[in-house]
Amino acid sequence: MTLWTRVAGGAVLLLAVTGCTAETTGSAGPSARSEETAGAGGAALTAVDSLTVKGRAPKTGYDRDKFGSPWADTDSNGCDTRDDILKRDLADVKFSDGDCEVRSGTLDPDPYTNKDVTFVRGGRSEVDIDHIIALSDAWQKGAQQWEASKRIALANDPLNLLAVDAGRNRSKGDGDTATWLPPHKAYRCTYVARQVAVKKKYGLWVTEAEKAAMKRVLSGCPDQRLPSGGNPTQAPNRFHAG
């Protein structure tokens, strides 16, 4: 698993039309600390044109179990994926035991709302782990044709995961760029660049409307870099999906 580095501070560069940020700005959320190889893939706007464009396939047959057990330890570090992402994205992390199970911490700030959100295990959930590319969206844009090991990899890839405000995550549902964007406009360029990166890495296609929305956002920040890294696109053979 790639080592993810938390970078605090930095000034936000607001772009008047799209509300995007320059790469690695502070109040846009955890983009800098979670994308240490952000420049490796070139410009995100250019990468949009490399994505295959097709219509959305039927959702028939979709089930979360098709992507394996939630939060499988596919990188074999002894911690489940959910705790790995909480450790990466929260500040002031405290553990229940050892250095795996996160007991509490704070999104400082939450990238989707730019507000601080507190996480406490066992209480009412204020923090979710969002799949940047929702698994249902992936299913309708190529993943239904994959082997189980690739679906499991997508569901647990840090490049496709982000700790966020629970309410915003649930309002997103399985929306793509054309139907949902973070209300915090300064984070939108980083968010869309992550979506492009995941779709490119896994060979997922986009709809015409989705591609147009990606280009519309990223045209306001043409220097936004395409993040890379994360886990391999095949999970170890010991993992199985329903």
PDB file of C-alpha atoms in Angstrom:
ATOM      1  CA  MET A   1       0.000   0.000   0.000  1.00  0.00           C
ATOM      2  CA  THR A   2       1.249   3.500  -0.815  1.00  0.00           C
ATOM      3  CA  LEU A   3       2.268   5.541   2.197  1.00  0.00           C
ATOM      4  CA  TRP A   4      -0.047   8.540   2.417  1.00  0.00           C
ATOM      5  CA  THR A   5       1.242  11.756   3.910  1.00  0.00           C
ATOM      6  CA  ARG A   6      -0.848  14.345   5.735  1.00  0.00           C
ATOM      7  CA  VAL A   7       0.036  17.879   4.712  1.00  0.00           C
ATOM      8  CA  ALA A   8      -1.462  20.626   6.845  1.00  0.00           C
ATOM      9  CA  GLY A   9      -1.956  24.246   5.958  1.00  0.00           C
ATOM     10  CA  GLY A  10      -1.575  25.961   2.619  1.00  0.00           C
ATOM     11  CA  ALA A  11      -3.617  28.675   0.982  1.00  0.00           C
ATOM     12  CA  VAL A  12      -6.650  28.016  -1.163  1.00  0.00           C
ATOM     13  CA  LEU A  13      -6.660  29.427  -4.668  1.00  0.00           C
ATOM     14  CA  LEU A  14     -10.296  29.960  -5.607  1.00  0.00           C
ATOM     15  CA  LEU A  15     -11.036  29.966  -9.302  1.00  0.00           C
ATOM     16  CA  ALA A  16     -13.967  32.209 -10.072  1.00  0.00           C
ATOM     17  CA  VAL A  17     -15.836  30.050 -12.547  1.00  0.00           C
ATOM     18  CA  THR A  18     -15.579  26.527 -11.148  1.00  0.00           C
ATOM     19  CA  GLY A  19     -14.596  27.115  -7.549  1.00  0.00           C
ATOM     20  CA  CYS A  20     -11.660  24.728  -7.966  1.00  0.00           C
ATOM     21  CA  THR A  21      -8.394  24.704  -6.111  1.00  0.00           C
ATOM     22  CA  ALA A  22      -4.849  24.521  -7.210  1.00  0.00           C
ATOM     23  CA  GLU A  23      -3.239  21.188  -6.377  1.00  0.00           C
ATOM     24  CA  THR A  24      -2.326  20.583  -2.714  1.00  0.00           C
ATOM     25  CA  THR A  25      -4.192  23.471  -1.165  1.00  0.00           C
ATOM     26  CA  GLY A  26      -5.002  23.412   2.514  1.00  0.00           C
ATOM     27  CA  SER A  27      -8.712  23.937   3.081  1.00  0.00           C
ATOM     28  CA  ALA A  28      -9.691  21.845   0.069  1.00  0.00           C
ATOM     29  CA  GLY A  29      -9.429  18.791   2.316  1.00  0.00           C
ATOM     30  CA  PRO A  30      -7.019  15.857   2.453  1.00  0.00           C
ATOM     31  CA  SER A  31      -6.038  15.819  -1.219  1.00  0.00           C
ATOM     32  CA  ALA A  32      -2.380  16.598  -0.633  1.00  0.00           C
ATOM     33  CA  ARG A  33      -1.825  14.059   2.113  1.00  0.00           C
ATOM     34  CA  SER A  34      -3.680  11.341   0.224  1.00  0.00           C
ATOM     35  CA  GLU A  35      -2.063  11.800  -3.188  1.00  0.00           C
ATOM     36  CA  GLU A  36       1.681  11.798  -2.726  1.00  0.00           C
ATOM     37  CA  THR A  37       2.230  10.937  -6.394  1.00  0.00           C
ATOM     38  CA  ALA A  38      -0.321  13.472  -7.634  1.00  0.00           C
ATOM     39  CA  GLY A  39       1.799  14.645 -10.570  1.00  0.00           C
ATOM     40  CA  ALA A  40       2.692  11.219 -11.915  1.00  0.00           C
ATOM     41  CA  GLY A  41      -0.257  10.938 -14.270  1.00  0.00           C
ATOM     42  CA  GLY A  42      -0.001  14.303 -16.033  1.00  0.00           C
ATOM     43  CA  ALA A  43      -2.870  16.750 -16.393  1.00  0.00           C
ATOM     44  CA  ALA A  44      -6.288  15.481 -15.305  1.00  0.00           C
ATOM     45  CA  LEU A  45      -8.066  17.454 -18.054  1.00  0.00           C
ATOM     46  CA  THR A  46      -6.006  15.753 -20.755  1.00  0.00           C
ATOM     47  CA  ALA A  47      -6.650  12.338 -19.214  1.00  0.00           C
ATOM     48  CA  VAL A  48     -10.423  12.730 -19.616  1.00  0.00           C
ATOM     49  CA  ASP A  49     -10.035  12.227 -23.361  1.00  0.00           C
ATOM     50  CA  SER A  50      -8.408   8.834 -22.760  1.00  0.00           C
ATOM     51  CA  LEU A  51     -11.572   7.447 -21.135  1.00  0.00           C
ATOM     52  CA  THR A  52     -13.907   5.265 -23.189  1.00  0.00           C
ATOM     53  CA  VAL A  53     -17.365   6.762 -23.721  1.00  0.00           C
ATOM     54  CA  LYS A  54     -20.354   4.412 -23.679  1.00  0.00           C
ATOM     55  CA  GLY A  55     -23.905   4.354 -22.426  1.00  0.00           C
ATOM     56  CA  ARG A  56     -24.700   3.289 -18.873  1.00  0.00           C
ATOM     57  CA  ALA A  57     -25.368  -0.457 -18.672  1.00  0.00           C
ATOM     58  CA  PRO A  58     -28.355  -1.784 -16.691  1.00  0.00           C
ATOM     59  CA  LYS A  59     -27.906  -2.121 -12.943  1.00  0.00           C
ATOM     60  CA  THR A  60     -29.237  -5.671 -13.199  1.00  0.00           C
ATOM     61  CA  GLY A  61     -27.307  -8.089 -10.989  1.00  0.00           C
ATOM     62  CA  TYR A  62     -25.609  -5.438  -8.868  1.00  0.00           C
ATOM     63  CA  ASP A  63     -24.953  -6.436  -5.267  1.00  0.00           C
ATOM     64  CA  ARG A  64     -22.380  -5.044  -2.828  1.00  0.00           C
ATOM     65  CA  ASP A  65     -21.244  -8.637  -2.225  1.00  0.00           C
ATOM     66  CA  LYS A  66     -19.993  -8.734  -5.815  1.00  0.00           C
ATOM     67  CA  PHE A  67     -17.157  -6.491  -4.573  1.00  0.00           C
ATOM     68  CA  GLY A  68     -16.220  -8.778  -1.679  1.00  0.00           C
ATOM     69  CA  SER A  69     -16.582  -8.396   2.066  1.00  0.00           C
ATOM     70  CA  PRO A  70     -16.533  -4.726   3.101  1.00  0.00           C
ATOM     71  CA  TRP A  71     -13.133  -3.356   4.091  1.00  0.00           C
ATOM     72  CA  ALA A  72     -11.047  -6.443   3.361  1.00  0.00           C
ATOM     73  CA  ASP A  73      -7.363  -6.173   4.303  1.00  0.00           C
ATOM     74  CA  THR A  74      -6.175  -6.557   0.723  1.00  0.00           C
ATOM     75  CA  ASP A  75      -2.804  -4.921   1.393  1.00  0.00           C
ATOM     76  CA  SER A  76      -2.100  -7.443   4.198  1.00  0.00           C
ATOM     77  CA  ASN A  77      -0.954  -4.832   6.729  1.00  0.00           C
ATOM     78  CA  GLY A  78      -3.074  -6.323   9.515  1.00  0.00           C
ATOM     79  CA  CYS A  79      -5.636  -3.484   9.530  1.00  0.00           C
ATOM     80  CA  ASP A  80      -8.917  -3.419   7.636  1.00  0.00           C
ATOM     81  CA  THR A  81      -9.297  -0.912   4.821  1.00  0.00           C
ATOM     82  CA  ARG A  82     -11.742   1.313   6.717  1.00  0.00           C
ATOM     83  CA  ASP A  83      -9.280   1.853   9.549  1.00  0.00           C
ATOM     84  CA  ASP A  84      -6.457   2.440   7.062  1.00  0.00           C
ATOM     85  CA  ILE A  85      -8.426   5.311   5.502  1.00  0.00           C
ATOM     86  CA  LEU A  86      -9.503   6.743   8.856  1.00  0.00           C
ATOM     87  CA  LYS A  87      -5.843   6.777   9.949  1.00  0.00           C
ATOM     88  CA  ARG A  88      -4.836   8.457   6.706  1.00  0.00           C
ATOM     89  CA  ASP A  89      -7.514  11.150   6.602  1.00  0.00           C
ATOM     90  CA  LEU A  90      -8.331  12.017  10.225  1.00  0.00           C
ATOM     91  CA  ALA A  91      -6.390  14.307  12.520  1.00  0.00           C
ATOM     92  CA  ASP A  92      -5.816  13.692  16.240  1.00  0.00           C
ATOM     93  CA  VAL A  93      -6.351   9.961  15.792  1.00  0.00           C
ATOM     94  CA  LYS A  94      -6.746   7.791  18.889  1.00  0.00           C
ATOM     95  CA  PHE A  95      -6.815   4.018  18.776  1.00  0.00           C
ATOM     96  CA  SER A  96      -8.866   1.462  20.658  1.00  0.00           C
ATOM     97  CA  ASP A  97      -5.911  -0.913  20.865  1.00  0.00           C
ATOM     98  CA  GLY A  98      -2.520  -0.855  19.197  1.00  0.00           C
ATOM     99  CA  ASP A  99      -2.431   1.150  15.979  1.00  0.00           C
ATOM    100  CA  CYS A 100      -5.218  -0.384  13.881  1.00  0.00           C
ATOM    101  CA  GLU A 101      -8.724   0.200  15.208  1.00  0.00           C
ATOM    102  CA  VAL A 102      -9.403   3.935  15.157  1.00  0.00           C
ATOM    103  CA  ARG A 103     -11.420   5.006  18.204  1.00  0.00           C
ATOM    104  CA  SER A 104     -11.747   8.708  17.429  1.00  0.00           C
ATOM    105  CA  GLY A 105     -10.426  11.552  15.315  1.00  0.00           C
ATOM    106  CA  THR A 106     -11.437  14.645  13.382  1.00  0.00           C
ATOM    107  CA  LEU A 107     -11.840  15.504   9.725  1.00  0.00           C
ATOM    108  CA  ASP A 108     -10.018  18.831   9.771  1.00  0.00           C
ATOM    109  CA  PRO A 109     -11.711  19.812   7.530  1.00  0.00           C
ATOM    110  CA  ASP A 110     -14.121  17.507   5.738  1.00  0.00           C
ATOM    111  CA  PRO A 111     -13.322  17.892   2.015  1.00  0.00           C
ATOM    112  CA  TYR A 112     -16.968  17.883   0.941  1.00  0.00           C
ATOM    113  CA  THR A 113     -18.209  20.631   3.305  1.00  0.00           C
ATOM    114  CA  ASN A 114     -15.009  22.354   4.525  1.00  0.00           C
ATOM    115  CA  LYS A 115     -16.254  21.909   8.100  1.00  0.00           C
ATOM    116  CA  ASP A 116     -14.662  19.971  10.930  1.00  0.00           C
ATOM    117  CA  VAL A 117     -16.391  16.641  11.559  1.00  0.00           C
ATOM    118  CA  THR A 118     -15.753  14.411  14.568  1.00  0.00           C
ATOM    119  CA  PHE A 119     -15.505  10.639  14.354  1.00  0.00           C
ATOM    120  CA  VAL A 120     -16.181   8.475  17.423  1.00  0.00           C
ATOM    121  CA  ARG A 121     -16.428   4.715  17.016  1.00  0.00           C
ATOM    122  CA  GLY A 122     -19.601   3.183  18.367  1.00  0.00           C
ATOM    123  CA  GLY A 123     -21.663   6.364  18.324  1.00  0.00           C
ATOM    124  CA  ARG A 124     -23.852   7.839  15.621  1.00  0.00           C
ATOM    125  CA  SER A 125     -21.693   7.839  12.520  1.00  0.00           C
ATOM    126  CA  GLU A 126     -20.614  11.329  11.456  1.00  0.00           C
ATOM    127  CA  VAL A 127     -17.888  10.081   9.112  1.00  0.00           C
ATOM    128  CA  ASP A 128     -18.223   7.656   6.205  1.00  0.00           C
ATOM    129  CA  ILE A 129     -15.639   6.239   3.854  1.00  0.00           C
ATOM    130  CA  ASP A 130     -16.770   7.292   0.389  1.00  0.00           C
ATOM    131  CA  HIS A 131     -15.986   5.329  -2.748  1.00  0.00           C
ATOM    132  CA  ILE A 132     -14.991   8.185  -5.066  1.00  0.00           C
ATOM    133  CA  ILE A 133     -16.311   6.020  -7.892  1.00  0.00           C
ATOM    134  CA  ALA A 134     -19.393   4.449  -6.357  1.00  0.00           C
ATOM    135  CA  LEU A 135     -19.464   0.671  -6.684  1.00  0.00           C
ATOM    136  CA  SER A 136     -22.902   0.735  -8.305  1.00  0.00           C
ATOM    137  CA  ASP A 137     -21.656   3.275 -10.853  1.00  0.00           C
ATOM    138  CA  ALA A 138     -18.630   1.065 -11.536  1.00  0.00           C
ATOM    139  CA  TRP A 139     -20.904  -1.952 -12.009  1.00  0.00           C
ATOM    140  CA  GLN A 140     -22.878  -0.106 -14.687  1.00  0.00           C
ATOM    141  CA  LYS A 141     -19.719   1.088 -16.462  1.00  0.00           C
ATOM    142  CA  GLY A 142     -17.623  -2.024 -16.829  1.00  0.00           C
ATOM    143  CA  ALA A 143     -17.159  -3.759 -13.480  1.00  0.00           C
ATOM    144  CA  GLN A 144     -19.908  -6.314 -14.066  1.00  0.00           C
ATOM    145  CA  GLN A 145     -17.623  -7.836 -16.701  1.00  0.00           C
ATOM    146  CA  TRP A 146     -14.607  -8.157 -14.390  1.00  0.00           C
ATOM    147  CA  GLU A 147     -13.221 -11.027 -12.403  1.00  0.00           C
ATOM    148  CA  ALA A 148     -14.023 -10.819  -8.704  1.00  0.00           C
ATOM    149  CA  SER A 149     -10.420 -10.008  -7.749  1.00  0.00           C
ATOM    150  CA  LYS A 150     -10.544  -6.751  -9.722  1.00  0.00           C
ATOM    151  CA  ARG A 151     -13.854  -5.688  -8.148  1.00  0.00           C
ATOM    152  CA  ILE A 152     -12.463  -6.426  -4.677  1.00  0.00           C
ATOM    153  CA  ALA A 153      -9.386  -4.357  -5.504  1.00  0.00           C
ATOM    154  CA  LEU A 154     -11.500  -1.360  -6.586  1.00  0.00           C
ATOM    155  CA  ALA A 155     -13.602  -1.513  -3.417  1.00  0.00           C
ATOM    156  CA  ASN A 156     -10.495  -1.366  -1.230  1.00  0.00           C
ATOM    157  CA  ASP A 157      -8.136   0.835  -3.239  1.00  0.00           C
ATOM    158  CA  PRO A 158      -7.027   3.929  -1.253  1.00  0.00           C
ATOM    159  CA  LEU A 159      -7.045   5.925  -4.489  1.00  0.00           C
ATOM    160  CA  ASN A 160     -10.818   5.374  -4.614  1.00  0.00           C
ATOM    161  CA  LEU A 161     -11.522   5.994  -0.918  1.00  0.00           C
ATOM    162  CA  LEU A 162     -11.941   9.145   1.151  1.00  0.00           C
ATOM    163  CA  ALA A 163     -13.164   9.835   4.699  1.00  0.00           C
ATOM    164  CA  VAL A 164     -15.980  12.390   4.439  1.00  0.00           C
ATOM    165  CA  ASP A 165     -19.033  13.811   6.166  1.00  0.00           C
ATOM    166  CA  ALA A 166     -21.571  10.982   6.398  1.00  0.00           C
ATOM    167  CA  GLY A 167     -24.548  13.077   5.356  1.00  0.00           C
ATOM    168  CA  ARG A 168     -22.905  14.306   2.169  1.00  0.00           C
ATOM    169  CA  ASN A 169     -21.730  10.838   1.271  1.00  0.00           C
ATOM    170  CA  ARG A 170     -25.247   9.461   1.604  1.00  0.00           C
ATOM    171  CA  SER A 171     -26.715  12.275  -0.462  1.00  0.00           C
ATOM    172  CA  LYS A 172     -24.249  11.411  -3.231  1.00  0.00           C
ATOM    173  CA  GLY A 173     -25.488   7.828  -3.526  1.00  0.00           C
ATOM    174  CA  ASP A 174     -24.063   6.342  -6.732  1.00  0.00           C
ATOM    175  CA  GLY A 175     -23.896   9.687  -8.531  1.00  0.00           C
ATOM    176  CA  ASP A 176     -21.195  10.381 -11.097  1.00  0.00           C
ATOM    177  CA  THR A 177     -19.673  13.753 -12.024  1.00  0.00           C
ATOM    178  CA  ALA A 178     -22.704  14.674 -14.114  1.00  0.00           C
ATOM    179  CA  THR A 179     -25.152  14.208 -11.228  1.00  0.00           C
ATOM    180  CA  TRP A 180     -23.228  15.054  -8.033  1.00  0.00           C
ATOM    181  CA  LEU A 181     -20.312  17.250  -6.989  1.00  0.00           C
ATOM    182  CA  PRO A 182     -19.100  18.205  -3.499  1.00  0.00           C
ATOM    183  CA  PRO A 183     -20.878  21.295  -2.152  1.00  0.00           C
ATOM    184  CA  HIS A 184     -17.447  22.660  -1.186  1.00  0.00           C
ATOM    185  CA  LYS A 185     -16.599  24.146  -4.579  1.00  0.00           C
ATOM    186  CA  ALA A 186     -12.911  24.567  -3.771  1.00  0.00           C
ATOM    187  CA  TYR A 187     -12.549  20.771  -3.653  1.00  0.00           C
ATOM    188  CA  ARG A 188     -14.234  19.975  -6.961  1.00  0.00           C
ATOM    189  CA  CYS A 189     -11.122  19.936  -9.142  1.00  0.00           C
ATOM    190  CA  THR A 190      -9.352  17.551  -6.783  1.00  0.00           C
ATOM    191  CA  TYR A 191     -12.460  15.372  -6.537  1.00  0.00           C
ATOM    192  CA  VAL A 192     -13.022  15.123 -10.283  1.00  0.00           C
ATOM    193  CA  ALA A 193      -9.324  14.459 -10.899  1.00  0.00           C
ATOM    194  CA  ARG A 194      -9.589  11.517  -8.488  1.00  0.00           C
ATOM    195  CA  GLN A 195     -12.610  10.190 -10.393  1.00  0.00           C
ATOM    196  CA  VAL A 196     -10.741  10.435 -13.693  1.00  0.00           C
ATOM    197  CA  ALA A 197      -7.709   8.702 -12.173  1.00  0.00           C
ATOM    198  CA  VAL A 198      -9.735   5.780 -10.818  1.00  0.00           C
ATOM    199  CA  LYS A 199     -11.669   5.294 -14.054  1.00  0.00           C
ATOM    200  CA  LYS A 200      -8.450   5.406 -16.073  1.00  0.00           C
ATOM    201  CA  LYS A 201      -6.622   3.018 -13.727  1.00  0.00           C
ATOM    202  CA  TYR A 202      -9.392   0.411 -13.821  1.00  0.00           C
ATOM    203  CA  GLY A 203     -10.579   0.923 -17.396  1.00  0.00           C
ATOM    204  CA  LEU A 204     -14.098   2.023 -16.430  1.00  0.00           C
ATOM    205  CA  TRP A 205     -15.999   3.940 -19.039  1.00  0.00           C
ATOM    206  CA  VAL A 206     -17.904   7.229 -18.775  1.00  0.00           C
ATOM    207  CA  THR A 207     -21.141   8.459 -20.307  1.00  0.00           C
ATOM    208  CA  GLU A 208     -21.222  11.447 -22.658  1.00  0.00           C
ATOM    209  CA  ALA A 209     -22.794  13.581 -19.915  1.00  0.00           C
ATOM    210  CA  GLU A 210     -20.203  12.448 -17.393  1.00  0.00           C
ATOM    211  CA  LYS A 211     -17.297  13.239 -19.706  1.00  0.00           C
ATOM    212  CA  ALA A 212     -18.729  16.679 -20.455  1.00  0.00           C
ATOM    213  CA  ALA A 213     -19.108  17.387 -16.731  1.00  0.00           C
ATOM    214  CA  MET A 214     -15.538  16.268 -16.022  1.00  0.00           C
ATOM    215  CA  LYS A 215     -14.213  18.565 -18.749  1.00  0.00           C
ATOM    216  CA  ARG A 216     -16.352  21.460 -17.585  1.00  0.00           C
ATOM    217  CA  VAL A 217     -14.951  21.277 -14.041  1.00  0.00           C
ATOM    218  CA  LEU A 218     -11.343  20.602 -15.023  1.00  0.00           C
ATOM    219  CA  SER A 219     -11.297  23.304 -17.706  1.00  0.00           C
ATOM    220  CA  GLY A 220     -11.377  25.784 -14.846  1.00  0.00           C
ATOM    221  CA  CYS A 221      -8.184  24.249 -13.408  1.00  0.00           C
ATOM    222  CA  PRO A 222      -6.233  22.946 -16.423  1.00  0.00           C
ATOM    223  CA  ASP A 223      -3.074  22.462 -14.341  1.00  0.00           C
ATOM    224  CA  GLN A 224      -4.813  20.072 -11.921  1.00  0.00           C
ATOM    225  CA  ARG A 225      -2.660  16.965 -11.835  1.00  0.00           C
ATOM    226  CA  LEU A 226      -3.922  13.400 -12.182  1.00  0.00           C
ATOM    227  CA  PRO A 227      -3.271  11.457  -8.963  1.00  0.00           C
ATOM    228  CA  SER A 228      -1.848   7.958  -9.081  1.00  0.00           C
ATOM    229  CA  GLY A 229      -0.825   5.248  -6.663  1.00  0.00           C
ATOM    230  CA  GLY A 230      -3.048   3.112  -4.494  1.00  0.00           C
ATOM    231  CA  ASN A 231      -3.164  -0.676  -4.529  1.00  0.00           C
ATOM    232  CA  PRO A 232      -2.780  -3.149  -7.418  1.00  0.00           C
ATOM    233  CA  THR A 233      -5.872  -3.708  -9.559  1.00  0.00           C
ATOM    234  CA  GLN A 234      -6.088  -7.365  -8.556  1.00  0.00           C
ATOM    235  CA  ALA A 235      -6.736  -8.470  -4.970  1.00  0.00           C
ATOM    236  CA  PRO A 236      -4.816 -11.475  -3.569  1.00  0.00           C
ATOM    237  CA  ASN A 237      -6.323 -14.875  -4.407  1.00  0.00           C
ATOM    238  CA  ARG A 238      -7.409 -15.496  -0.809  1.00  0.00           C
ATOM    239  CA  PHE A 239     -10.223 -12.949  -1.193  1.00  0.00           C
ATOM    240  CA  HIS A 240     -13.521 -13.945  -2.740  1.00  0.00           C
ATOM    241  CA  ALA A 241     -16.728 -12.154  -3.728  1.00  0.00           C
ATOM    242  CA  GLY A 242     -20.349 -13.325  -3.685  1.00  0.00           C
TER     243      GLY A 242
END
